[in-house]
Amino acid sequence: GVRLGSWPALCLLVVLAAVAMISTASLAVLLARNEEQAGTIGTVTVFVLAILGGNFVPLSQSGGALSTLSLFTPNGWAVHGFANLAVATSDPIHAVLPQLLALVAFALITGLPTVLLARRSVEAAGV
C-alpha cells in the first residue's frame, strides 16, 4: 500500500542517489593509504552519511539539526526526494527537481576527483 509516485521519477531518483552515494564513498576510499584503511574509511563514511542523511531516524522526527545536516549528504537529498515523490500529485519530476539536481551535483563534485584519483592509482600500479 505504499505510494511510490511516478515510476520514471522514482527510477531517476534511485539511479542518481546511487551514483552520488557511490561516488562519495569511493572518493573517501581512494584517499586511503592501504587496504585496511580503505575498508575502515569506507565503512565509517557510509555510516556517517546514513546517520546524517536520515536513513536510521526519520528526519521529521529528529528535529531541525539533523534535517539541516542531512542536506550535506547525498542520502539526505534522496530521503527528501522520496518523501516529496510520495506526496506529489502532479508533475512528479518537478516535485523532486531540487533533489535530483543536488544528487547530480554530489555525483559530479565527488565523482570527478574519484575518477582522476582512480586513474592515477591504476597508472601508478602499472596496470
PDB file of C-alpha atoms in Angstrom:
ATOM      1  CA  GLY A   1       0.000   0.000   0.000  1.00  0.00           C
ATOM      2  CA  VAL A   2       2.993   2.313  -0.168  1.00  0.00           C
ATOM      3  CA  ARG A   3       2.615   5.079  -2.729  1.00  0.00           C
ATOM      4  CA  LEU A   4       5.891   5.461  -4.590  1.00  0.00           C
ATOM      5  CA  GLY A   5       4.790   8.073  -7.081  1.00  0.00           C
ATOM      6  CA  SER A   6       5.739   8.139 -10.728  1.00  0.00           C
ATOM      7  CA  TRP A   7       7.908   5.210 -11.862  1.00  0.00           C
ATOM      8  CA  PRO A   8      10.114   7.317 -14.189  1.00  0.00           C
ATOM      9  CA  ALA A   9      10.720   9.896 -11.455  1.00  0.00           C
ATOM     10  CA  LEU A  10      11.339   7.146  -8.896  1.00  0.00           C
ATOM     11  CA  CYS A  11      13.843   5.365 -11.150  1.00  0.00           C
ATOM     12  CA  LEU A  12      15.666   8.615 -11.870  1.00  0.00           C
ATOM     13  CA  LEU A  13      15.832   9.418  -8.152  1.00  0.00           C
ATOM     14  CA  VAL A  14      17.132   5.933  -7.282  1.00  0.00           C
ATOM     15  CA  VAL A  15      19.809   5.944 -10.002  1.00  0.00           C
ATOM     16  CA  LEU A  16      21.060   9.448  -9.168  1.00  0.00           C
ATOM     17  CA  ALA A  17      21.064   8.680  -5.442  1.00  0.00           C
ATOM     18  CA  ALA A  18      23.096   5.521  -6.041  1.00  0.00           C
ATOM     19  CA  VAL A  19      25.611   7.293  -8.275  1.00  0.00           C
ATOM     20  CA  ALA A  20      26.013  10.171  -5.805  1.00  0.00           C
ATOM     21  CA  MET A  21      26.435   7.852  -2.803  1.00  0.00           C
ATOM     22  CA  ILE A  22      28.851   5.526  -4.606  1.00  0.00           C
ATOM     23  CA  SER A  23      30.899   8.473  -5.852  1.00  0.00           C
ATOM     24  CA  THR A  24      31.110   9.954  -2.358  1.00  0.00           C
ATOM     25  CA  ALA A  25      32.091   6.662  -0.704  1.00  0.00           C
ATOM     26  CA  SER A  26      34.571   5.848  -3.488  1.00  0.00           C
ATOM     27  CA  LEU A  27      36.310   9.184  -3.066  1.00  0.00           C
ATOM     28  CA  ALA A  28      36.726   8.539   0.638  1.00  0.00           C
ATOM     29  CA  VAL A  29      38.130   5.051  -0.010  1.00  0.00           C
ATOM     30  CA  LEU A  30      40.582   6.286  -2.652  1.00  0.00           C
ATOM     31  CA  LEU A  31      42.115   8.663  -0.116  1.00  0.00           C
ATOM     32  CA  ALA A  32      43.243   5.700   1.991  1.00  0.00           C
ATOM     33  CA  ARG A  33      46.885   4.604   2.056  1.00  0.00           C
ATOM     34  CA  ASN A  34      46.303   0.858   2.304  1.00  0.00           C
ATOM     35  CA  GLU A  35      43.590  -1.786   2.018  1.00  0.00           C
ATOM     36  CA  GLU A  36      42.805  -1.935   5.738  1.00  0.00           C
ATOM     37  CA  GLN A  37      42.470   1.832   5.957  1.00  0.00           C
ATOM     38  CA  ALA A  38      40.255   1.814   2.857  1.00  0.00           C
ATOM     39  CA  GLY A  39      37.875  -0.674   4.483  1.00  0.00           C
ATOM     40  CA  THR A  40      37.667   1.382   7.653  1.00  0.00           C
ATOM     41  CA  ILE A  41      37.238   4.699   5.860  1.00  0.00           C
ATOM     42  CA  GLY A  42      34.606   3.220   3.543  1.00  0.00           C
ATOM     43  CA  THR A  43      32.591   1.774   6.425  1.00  0.00           C
ATOM     44  CA  VAL A  44      32.776   4.945   8.502  1.00  0.00           C
ATOM     45  CA  THR A  45      31.846   7.110   5.504  1.00  0.00           C
ATOM     46  CA  VAL A  46      28.807   5.005   4.660  1.00  0.00           C
ATOM     47  CA  PHE A  47      27.546   5.003   8.260  1.00  0.00           C
ATOM     48  CA  VAL A  48      28.119   8.736   8.777  1.00  0.00           C
ATOM     49  CA  LEU A  49      26.278   9.529   5.550  1.00  0.00           C
ATOM     50  CA  ALA A  50      23.433   7.212   6.565  1.00  0.00           C
ATOM     51  CA  ILE A  51      23.144   8.680  10.066  1.00  0.00           C
ATOM     52  CA  LEU A  52      23.319  12.312   8.955  1.00  0.00           C
ATOM     53  CA  GLY A  53      21.178  11.635   5.894  1.00  0.00           C
ATOM     54  CA  GLY A  54      18.234  10.361   7.900  1.00  0.00           C
ATOM     55  CA  ASN A  55      18.403   6.702   6.914  1.00  0.00           C
ATOM     56  CA  PHE A  56      18.170   5.465  10.513  1.00  0.00           C
ATOM     57  CA  VAL A  57      15.968   8.128  12.103  1.00  0.00           C
ATOM     58  CA  PRO A  58      13.135   9.788  10.169  1.00  0.00           C
ATOM     59  CA  LEU A  59      14.088  13.404   9.543  1.00  0.00           C
ATOM     60  CA  SER A  60      10.584  14.531  10.500  1.00  0.00           C
ATOM     61  CA  GLN A  61      11.096  13.096  13.997  1.00  0.00           C
ATOM     62  CA  SER A  62      14.689  14.171  14.522  1.00  0.00           C
ATOM     63  CA  GLY A  63      14.302  17.907  14.918  1.00  0.00           C
ATOM     64  CA  GLY A  64      15.813  20.732  12.935  1.00  0.00           C
ATOM     65  CA  ALA A  65      19.517  19.998  13.402  1.00  0.00           C
ATOM     66  CA  LEU A  66      19.556  16.607  11.695  1.00  0.00           C
ATOM     67  CA  SER A  67      17.291  17.847   8.916  1.00  0.00           C
ATOM     68  CA  THR A  68      19.759  20.654   8.217  1.00  0.00           C
ATOM     69  CA  LEU A  69      22.788  18.336   8.401  1.00  0.00           C
ATOM     70  CA  SER A  70      21.092  15.904   6.013  1.00  0.00           C
ATOM     71  CA  LEU A  71      21.443  18.473   3.241  1.00  0.00           C
ATOM     72  CA  PHE A  72      25.211  17.941   3.361  1.00  0.00           C
ATOM     73  CA  THR A  73      24.792  14.294   2.319  1.00  0.00           C
ATOM     74  CA  PRO A  74      23.501  12.611  -0.838  1.00  0.00           C
ATOM     75  CA  ASN A  75      21.454  10.334   1.437  1.00  0.00           C
ATOM     76  CA  GLY A  76      19.606  13.313   2.879  1.00  0.00           C
ATOM     77  CA  TRP A  77      18.714  14.664  -0.546  1.00  0.00           C
ATOM     78  CA  ALA A  78      17.494  11.224  -1.582  1.00  0.00           C
ATOM     79  CA  VAL A  79      15.345  10.892   1.560  1.00  0.00           C
ATOM     80  CA  HIS A  80      13.813  14.326   0.915  1.00  0.00           C
ATOM     81  CA  GLY A  81      13.222  13.326  -2.712  1.00  0.00           C
ATOM     82  CA  PHE A  82      11.441  10.083  -1.780  1.00  0.00           C
ATOM     83  CA  ALA A  83       9.243  11.988   0.672  1.00  0.00           C
ATOM     84  CA  ASN A  84       8.363  14.624  -1.941  1.00  0.00           C
ATOM     85  CA  LEU A  85       7.689  11.999  -4.581  1.00  0.00           C
ATOM     86  CA  ALA A  86       5.329  10.082  -2.309  1.00  0.00           C
ATOM     87  CA  VAL A  87       3.048  13.113  -1.914  1.00  0.00           C
ATOM     88  CA  ALA A  88       3.400  14.588  -5.405  1.00  0.00           C
ATOM     89  CA  THR A  89       0.034  14.786  -7.116  1.00  0.00           C
ATOM     90  CA  SER A  90       1.071  16.301 -10.428  1.00  0.00           C
ATOM     91  CA  ASP A  91       4.348  16.732 -12.316  1.00  0.00           C
ATOM     92  CA  PRO A  92       6.436  14.352 -10.178  1.00  0.00           C
ATOM     93  CA  ILE A  93       9.731  15.301 -11.849  1.00  0.00           C
ATOM     94  CA  HIS A  94       9.161  18.915 -10.877  1.00  0.00           C
ATOM     95  CA  ALA A  95       8.358  17.823  -7.315  1.00  0.00           C
ATOM     96  CA  VAL A  96      11.800  16.231  -6.942  1.00  0.00           C
ATOM     97  CA  LEU A  97      13.813  18.512  -9.238  1.00  0.00           C
ATOM     98  CA  PRO A  98      15.800  20.194  -6.415  1.00  0.00           C
ATOM     99  CA  GLN A  99      16.748  16.786  -5.038  1.00  0.00           C
ATOM    100  CA  LEU A 100      17.686  15.457  -8.485  1.00  0.00           C
ATOM    101  CA  LEU A 101      19.908  18.496  -9.118  1.00  0.00           C
ATOM    102  CA  ALA A 102      21.561  18.167  -5.707  1.00  0.00           C
ATOM    103  CA  LEU A 103      22.296  14.483  -6.374  1.00  0.00           C
ATOM    104  CA  VAL A 104      23.808  15.348  -9.765  1.00  0.00           C
ATOM    105  CA  ALA A 105      25.958  17.967  -8.027  1.00  0.00           C
ATOM    106  CA  PHE A 106      27.141  15.416  -5.435  1.00  0.00           C
ATOM    107  CA  ALA A 107      27.910  12.924  -8.200  1.00  0.00           C
ATOM    108  CA  LEU A 108      29.948  15.493 -10.133  1.00  0.00           C
ATOM    109  CA  ILE A 109      31.725  17.054  -7.152  1.00  0.00           C
ATOM    110  CA  THR A 110      32.809  13.690  -5.752  1.00  0.00           C
ATOM    111  CA  GLY A 111      32.794  11.640  -8.939  1.00  0.00           C
ATOM    112  CA  LEU A 112      35.256  13.678 -10.993  1.00  0.00           C
ATOM    113  CA  PRO A 113      38.019  13.623  -8.348  1.00  0.00           C
ATOM    114  CA  THR A 114      37.279   9.928  -7.798  1.00  0.00           C
ATOM    115  CA  VAL A 115      37.833   9.142 -11.470  1.00  0.00           C
ATOM    116  CA  LEU A 116      41.058  11.181 -11.529  1.00  0.00           C
ATOM    117  CA  LEU A 117      42.399   9.534  -8.353  1.00  0.00           C
ATOM    118  CA  ALA A 118      41.437   6.074  -9.579  1.00  0.00           C
ATOM    119  CA  ARG A 119      43.123   6.700 -12.902  1.00  0.00           C
ATOM    120  CA  ARG A 120      46.289   7.884 -11.136  1.00  0.00           C
ATOM    121  CA  SER A 121      46.233   4.814  -8.843  1.00  0.00           C
ATOM    122  CA  VAL A 122      45.921   2.462 -11.803  1.00  0.00           C
ATOM    123  CA  GLU A 123      48.761   4.187 -13.648  1.00  0.00           C
ATOM    124  CA  ALA A 124      50.965   4.099 -10.528  1.00  0.00           C
ATOM    125  CA  ALA A 125      50.297   0.385 -10.148  1.00  0.00           C
ATOM    126  CA  GLY A 126      51.331  -0.171 -13.754  1.00  0.00           C
ATOM    127  CA  VAL A 127      48.084  -1.897 -14.700  1.00  0.00           C
TER     128      VAL A 127
END
